[in-house]
PDB file of C-alpha atoms and ligand atoms in Angstrom:
ATOM      1  CA  MET A   1     -35.582  35.448 -22.600  1.00  0.00           C
ATOM      2  CA  SER A   2     -38.062  33.442 -24.685  1.00  0.00           C
ATOM      3  CA  HIS A   3     -37.123  31.264 -27.639  1.00  0.00           C
ATOM      4  CA  HIS A   4     -39.135  33.583 -29.885  1.00  0.00           C
ATOM      5  CA  ARG A   5     -37.121  36.634 -28.803  1.00  0.00           C
ATOM      6  CA  VAL A   6     -33.852  34.812 -29.446  1.00  0.00           C
ATOM      7  CA  ALA A   7     -34.977  33.886 -32.967  1.00  0.00           C
ATOM      8  CA  ILE A   8     -35.939  37.474 -33.783  1.00  0.00           C
ATOM      9  CA  LEU A   9     -32.692  38.869 -32.397  1.00  0.00           C
ATOM     10  CA  SER A  10     -30.569  36.356 -34.299  1.00  0.00           C
ATOM     11  CA  SER A  11     -32.431  37.247 -37.506  1.00  0.00           C
ATOM     12  CA  HIS A  12     -30.971  40.728 -37.237  1.00  0.00           C
ATOM     13  CA  ILE A  13     -27.433  39.481 -37.809  1.00  0.00           C
ATOM     14  CA  SER A  14     -27.881  36.471 -40.078  1.00  0.00           C
ATOM     15  CA  PRO A  15     -27.276  36.145 -43.820  1.00  0.00           C
ATOM     16  CA  VAL A  16     -30.342  36.178 -46.072  1.00  0.00           C
ATOM     17  CA  SER A  17     -30.827  32.402 -46.347  1.00  0.00           C
ATOM     18  CA  ALA A  18     -30.522  31.958 -42.598  1.00  0.00           C
ATOM     19  CA  VAL A  19     -32.939  34.821 -42.051  1.00  0.00           C
ATOM     20  CA  MET A  20     -35.509  33.149 -44.280  1.00  0.00           C
ATOM     21  CA  ALA A  21     -35.162  29.894 -42.365  1.00  0.00           C
ATOM     22  CA  SER A  22     -35.256  31.614 -38.985  1.00  0.00           C
ATOM     23  CA  GLU A  23     -38.346  33.649 -39.885  1.00  0.00           C
ATOM     24  CA  LYS A  24     -40.189  30.388 -40.535  1.00  0.00           C
ATOM     25  CA  GLU A  25     -38.732  28.896 -37.362  1.00  0.00           C
ATOM     26  CA  ALA A  26     -39.809  31.994 -35.442  1.00  0.00           C
ATOM     27  CA  ALA A  27     -43.321  31.569 -36.841  1.00  0.00           C
ATOM     28  CA  LEU A  28     -43.460  27.875 -35.989  1.00  0.00           C
ATOM     29  CA  SER A  29     -42.113  28.428 -32.476  1.00  0.00           C
ATOM     30  CA  ALA A  30     -44.357  31.423 -31.721  1.00  0.00           C
ATOM     31  CA  THR A  31     -47.297  30.414 -29.588  1.00  0.00           C
ATOM     32  CA  PRO A  32     -50.506  32.190 -30.559  1.00  0.00           C
ATOM     33  CA  SER A  33     -51.307  34.239 -27.457  1.00  0.00           C
ATOM     34  CA  ASP A  34     -52.594  37.487 -26.011  1.00  0.00           C
ATOM     35  CA  ALA A  35     -49.223  38.269 -24.410  1.00  0.00           C
ATOM     36  CA  PRO A  36     -47.625  41.632 -25.177  1.00  0.00           C
ATOM     37  CA  THR A  37     -45.470  41.579 -28.319  1.00  0.00           C
ATOM     38  CA  ILE A  38     -42.456  43.429 -29.633  1.00  0.00           C
ATOM     39  CA  PHE A  39     -44.855  45.693 -31.526  1.00  0.00           C
ATOM     40  CA  ASP A  40     -46.010  47.245 -28.206  1.00  0.00           C
ATOM     41  CA  LYS A  41     -42.437  48.467 -27.739  1.00  0.00           C
ATOM     42  CA  ILE A  42     -42.342  49.741 -31.300  1.00  0.00           C
ATOM     43  CA  ILE A  43     -45.588  51.666 -30.702  1.00  0.00           C
ATOM     44  CA  SER A  44     -44.217  53.152 -27.459  1.00  0.00           C
ATOM     45  CA  LYS A  45     -40.907  53.939 -29.290  1.00  0.00           C
ATOM     46  CA  GLU A  46     -39.056  51.910 -26.637  1.00  0.00           C
ATOM     47  CA  ILE A  47     -37.649  49.968 -29.609  1.00  0.00           C
ATOM     48  CA  PRO A  48     -36.656  52.193 -32.520  1.00  0.00           C
ATOM     49  CA  SER A  49     -38.180  51.667 -35.936  1.00  0.00           C
ATOM     50  CA  THR A  50     -38.360  53.623 -39.163  1.00  0.00           C
ATOM     51  CA  VAL A  51     -41.869  55.035 -39.092  1.00  0.00           C
ATOM     52  CA  VAL A  52     -43.249  55.954 -42.523  1.00  0.00           C
ATOM     53  CA  TYR A  53     -46.811  56.850 -41.484  1.00  0.00           C
ATOM     54  CA  GLU A  54     -48.570  57.461 -38.193  1.00  0.00           C
ATOM     55  CA  ASP A  55     -51.988  58.674 -37.096  1.00  0.00           C
ATOM     56  CA  ASP A  56     -54.051  58.158 -33.960  1.00  0.00           C
ATOM     57  CA  LYS A  57     -55.050  54.592 -34.947  1.00  0.00           C
ATOM     58  CA  VAL A  58     -52.378  53.180 -37.264  1.00  0.00           C
ATOM     59  CA  LEU A  59     -48.582  52.926 -37.223  1.00  0.00           C
ATOM     60  CA  ALA A  60     -46.607  51.962 -40.339  1.00  0.00           C
ATOM     61  CA  PHE A  61     -42.886  51.180 -40.118  1.00  0.00           C
ATOM     62  CA  ARG A  62     -40.240  49.399 -42.171  1.00  0.00           C
ATOM     63  CA  ASP A  63     -39.827  45.663 -41.588  1.00  0.00           C
ATOM     64  CA  ILE A  64     -36.463  44.813 -40.054  1.00  0.00           C
ATOM     65  CA  THR A  65     -36.089  41.873 -42.474  1.00  0.00           C
ATOM     66  CA  PRO A  66     -37.313  43.333 -45.748  1.00  0.00           C
ATOM     67  CA  GLN A  67     -38.484  40.907 -48.424  1.00  0.00           C
ATOM     68  CA  GLY A  68     -38.266  43.534 -51.153  1.00  0.00           C
ATOM     69  CA  PRO A  69     -36.971  47.073 -51.761  1.00  0.00           C
ATOM     70  CA  VAL A  70     -40.069  48.267 -49.893  1.00  0.00           C
ATOM     71  CA  HIS A  71     -41.416  46.237 -46.962  1.00  0.00           C
ATOM     72  CA  ILE A  72     -43.634  48.018 -44.489  1.00  0.00           C
ATOM     73  CA  LEU A  73     -45.750  46.721 -41.627  1.00  0.00           C
ATOM     74  CA  LEU A  74     -49.036  48.430 -40.766  1.00  0.00           C
ATOM     75  CA  ILE A  75     -50.447  47.789 -37.311  1.00  0.00           C
ATOM     76  CA  PRO A  76     -53.302  49.070 -35.164  1.00  0.00           C
ATOM     77  CA  LYS A  77     -51.965  51.094 -32.219  1.00  0.00           C
ATOM     78  CA  VAL A  78     -54.549  49.396 -30.010  1.00  0.00           C
ATOM     79  CA  ARG A  79     -54.639  45.632 -30.540  1.00  0.00           C
ATOM     80  CA  ASP A  80     -58.049  45.137 -28.879  1.00  0.00           C
ATOM     81  CA  GLY A  81     -57.855  41.336 -29.072  1.00  0.00           C
ATOM     82  CA  LEU A  82     -56.809  41.379 -32.704  1.00  0.00           C
ATOM     83  CA  THR A  83     -53.810  39.095 -32.277  1.00  0.00           C
ATOM     84  CA  GLY A  84     -54.457  37.882 -35.815  1.00  0.00           C
ATOM     85  CA  LEU A  85     -57.067  38.106 -38.551  1.00  0.00           C
ATOM     86  CA  SER A  86     -58.609  34.819 -37.402  1.00  0.00           C
ATOM     87  CA  LYS A  87     -59.601  36.606 -34.149  1.00  0.00           C
ATOM     88  CA  ALA A  88     -61.470  39.393 -35.964  1.00  0.00           C
ATOM     89  CA  GLU A  89     -64.937  40.308 -34.707  1.00  0.00           C
ATOM     90  CA  GLU A  90     -67.493  42.775 -36.020  1.00  0.00           C
ATOM     91  CA  ARG A  91     -66.116  45.568 -33.839  1.00  0.00           C
ATOM     92  CA  HIS A  92     -62.840  45.321 -35.776  1.00  0.00           C
ATOM     93  CA  ILE A  93     -64.338  46.103 -39.189  1.00  0.00           C
ATOM     94  CA  ASP A  94     -63.376  49.796 -39.024  1.00  0.00           C
ATOM     95  CA  ILE A  95     -59.746  49.197 -38.078  1.00  0.00           C
ATOM     96  CA  LEU A  96     -59.382  46.411 -40.644  1.00  0.00           C
ATOM     97  CA  GLY A  97     -60.625  48.738 -43.362  1.00  0.00           C
ATOM     98  CA  ARG A  98     -58.392  51.524 -42.097  1.00  0.00           C
ATOM     99  CA  LEU A  99     -55.302  49.283 -42.194  1.00  0.00           C
ATOM    100  CA  LEU A 100     -55.948  48.420 -45.851  1.00  0.00           C
ATOM    101  CA  TYR A 101     -56.786  51.991 -46.820  1.00  0.00           C
ATOM    102  CA  THR A 102     -53.626  53.201 -45.087  1.00  0.00           C
ATOM    103  CA  ALA A 103     -51.631  50.552 -46.961  1.00  0.00           C
ATOM    104  CA  LYS A 104     -52.870  52.134 -50.184  1.00  0.00           C
ATOM    105  CA  LEU A 105     -51.803  55.603 -48.991  1.00  0.00           C
ATOM    106  CA  VAL A 106     -48.366  54.366 -47.969  1.00  0.00           C
ATOM    107  CA  ALA A 107     -47.946  52.471 -51.275  1.00  0.00           C
ATOM    108  CA  LYS A 108     -48.575  55.747 -53.075  1.00  0.00           C
ATOM    109  CA  GLN A 109     -46.193  57.584 -50.728  1.00  0.00           C
ATOM    110  CA  GLU A 110     -43.505  54.972 -51.471  1.00  0.00           C
ATOM    111  CA  GLY A 111     -44.006  55.361 -55.223  1.00  0.00           C
ATOM    112  CA  LEU A 112     -45.276  51.829 -55.798  1.00  0.00           C
ATOM    113  CA  ASP A 113     -47.207  52.861 -58.897  1.00  0.00           C
ATOM    114  CA  GLU A 114     -46.523  49.578 -60.735  1.00  0.00           C
ATOM    115  CA  GLY A 115     -48.152  47.514 -58.001  1.00  0.00           C
ATOM    116  CA  PHE A 116     -47.434  45.907 -54.671  1.00  0.00           C
ATOM    117  CA  ARG A 117     -48.438  42.971 -52.514  1.00  0.00           C
ATOM    118  CA  ILE A 118     -50.454  42.918 -49.294  1.00  0.00           C
ATOM    119  CA  VAL A 119     -49.993  39.933 -46.963  1.00  0.00           C
ATOM    120  CA  ILE A 120     -51.570  39.065 -43.632  1.00  0.00           C
ATOM    121  CA  ASN A 121     -50.000  35.940 -42.170  1.00  0.00           C
ATOM    122  CA  ASP A 122     -52.238  34.076 -39.757  1.00  0.00           C
ATOM    123  CA  GLY A 123     -51.300  31.341 -37.285  1.00  0.00           C
ATOM    124  CA  PRO A 124     -48.475  28.799 -37.462  1.00  0.00           C
ATOM    125  CA  GLN A 125     -49.375  27.500 -40.939  1.00  0.00           C
ATOM    126  CA  GLY A 126     -49.637  31.065 -42.213  1.00  0.00           C
ATOM    127  CA  CYS A 127     -46.126  31.765 -40.834  1.00  0.00           C
ATOM    128  CA  GLN A 128     -47.303  34.397 -38.342  1.00  0.00           C
ATOM    129  CA  SER A 129     -44.575  35.159 -35.799  1.00  0.00           C
ATOM    130  CA  VAL A 130     -45.895  38.286 -34.053  1.00  0.00           C
ATOM    131  CA  TYR A 131     -49.356  38.060 -32.484  1.00  0.00           C
ATOM    132  CA  HIS A 132     -50.429  41.667 -33.013  1.00  0.00           C
ATOM    133  CA  ILE A 133     -52.234  41.851 -36.338  1.00  0.00           C
ATOM    134  CA  HIS A 134     -50.156  43.426 -39.074  1.00  0.00           C
ATOM    135  CA  VAL A 135     -50.469  44.021 -42.783  1.00  0.00           C
ATOM    136  CA  HIS A 136     -47.308  43.510 -44.833  1.00  0.00           C
ATOM    137  CA  LEU A 137     -46.922  45.951 -47.736  1.00  0.00           C
ATOM    138  CA  ILE A 138     -44.212  44.656 -50.061  1.00  0.00           C
ATOM    139  CA  GLY A 139     -43.120  46.201 -53.337  1.00  0.00           C
ATOM    140  CA  GLY A 140     -40.399  47.550 -55.553  1.00  0.00           C
ATOM    141  CA  ARG A 141     -39.788  44.256 -57.347  1.00  0.00           C
ATOM    142  CA  GLN A 142     -41.697  41.757 -59.476  1.00  0.00           C
ATOM    143  CA  MET A 143     -43.661  39.368 -57.248  1.00  0.00           C
ATOM    144  CA  ASN A 144     -44.172  35.698 -58.017  1.00  0.00           C
ATOM    145  CA  TRP A 145     -47.198  33.446 -57.693  1.00  0.00           C
ATOM    146  CA  PRO A 146     -47.863  31.059 -56.026  1.00  0.00           C
ATOM    147  CA  PRO A 147     -46.256  32.327 -52.809  1.00  0.00           C
ATOM    148  CA  GLY A 148     -43.999  30.008 -50.826  1.00  0.00           C
TER     149      GLY A 148
HETATM  150  P1  5GP B   1     -45.162  37.774 -39.421  1.00  0.00           P
HETATM  151  O1  5GP B   1     -44.119  36.732 -39.701  1.00  0.00           O
HETATM  152  O2  5GP B   1     -45.746  37.626 -38.032  1.00  0.00           O
HETATM  153  O3  5GP B   1     -46.227  37.879 -40.483  1.00  0.00           O
HETATM  154  O4  5GP B   1     -44.420  39.172 -39.510  1.00  0.00           O
HETATM  155  C1  5GP B   1     -43.691  39.705 -38.460  1.00  0.00           C
HETATM  156  C2  5GP B   1     -42.710  40.648 -39.092  1.00  0.00           C
HETATM  157  O5  5GP B   1     -42.172  41.482 -38.073  1.00  0.00           O
HETATM  158  C3  5GP B   1     -41.528  39.959 -39.778  1.00  0.00           C
HETATM  159  O6  5GP B   1     -41.519  40.286 -41.155  1.00  0.00           O
HETATM  160  C4  5GP B   1     -40.311  40.521 -39.038  1.00  0.00           C
HETATM  161  O7  5GP B   1     -39.217  40.779 -39.888  1.00  0.00           O
HETATM  162  C5  5GP B   1     -40.855  41.787 -38.413  1.00  0.00           C
HETATM  163  N1  5GP B   1     -40.180  42.161 -37.181  1.00  0.00           N
HETATM  164  C6  5GP B   1     -39.914  41.368 -36.113  1.00  0.00           C
HETATM  165  N2  5GP B   1     -39.273  42.049 -35.156  1.00  0.00           N
HETATM  166  C7  5GP B   1     -39.138  43.320 -35.618  1.00  0.00           C
HETATM  167  C8  5GP B   1     -38.554  44.506 -35.063  1.00  0.00           C
HETATM  168  O8  5GP B   1     -38.025  44.533 -33.954  1.00  0.00           O
HETATM  169  N3  5GP B   1     -38.600  45.628 -35.834  1.00  0.00           N
HETATM  170  C9  5GP B   1     -39.169  45.633 -37.079  1.00  0.00           C
HETATM  171  N4  5GP B   1     -39.164  46.794 -37.755  1.00  0.00           N
HETATM  172  N5  5GP B   1     -39.736  44.540 -37.624  1.00  0.00           N
HETATM  173  C10 5GP B   1     -39.711  43.398 -36.905  1.00  0.00           C
END
């Protein structure tokens, strides 16, 4: 079992402050790579998740460690080399647009009429812990700026 997997599993049972620390630790210990990720198992339904939207290209499900009353992850069902935004190529323009457009649809579906935040973490400094591109949709509370 990899270090990364242990960190994610322990985050499921930790108090909030420990979760916040372990999420950062998970990000810093995750090695950017093309290896399969936990999101493959979420797509295949091998690992259960709360799906809020699904079509042939995009899956949206609730984050297991929500950072607000609403926290949803939107991912492409086929990663196609898009481990993170920094790996984007021209062929990814359609799916990138679709992820953002779907985030807008899901925000509406979730009743986030007062606003929401979209985040794409990239690489160790961006606190990315899962190397399958994903858009965070967070809402239901007042956000702050600058982010941590
Ligand atoms: P990142 O830190 O890479 O931007 O975001 C990865 C996100 O995936 C984190 O917010 C984390 O809580 C979430 N996550 C990790 N493992 C699971 C899981 O097994 N199920 C769900 N629903 N979310 C997960």
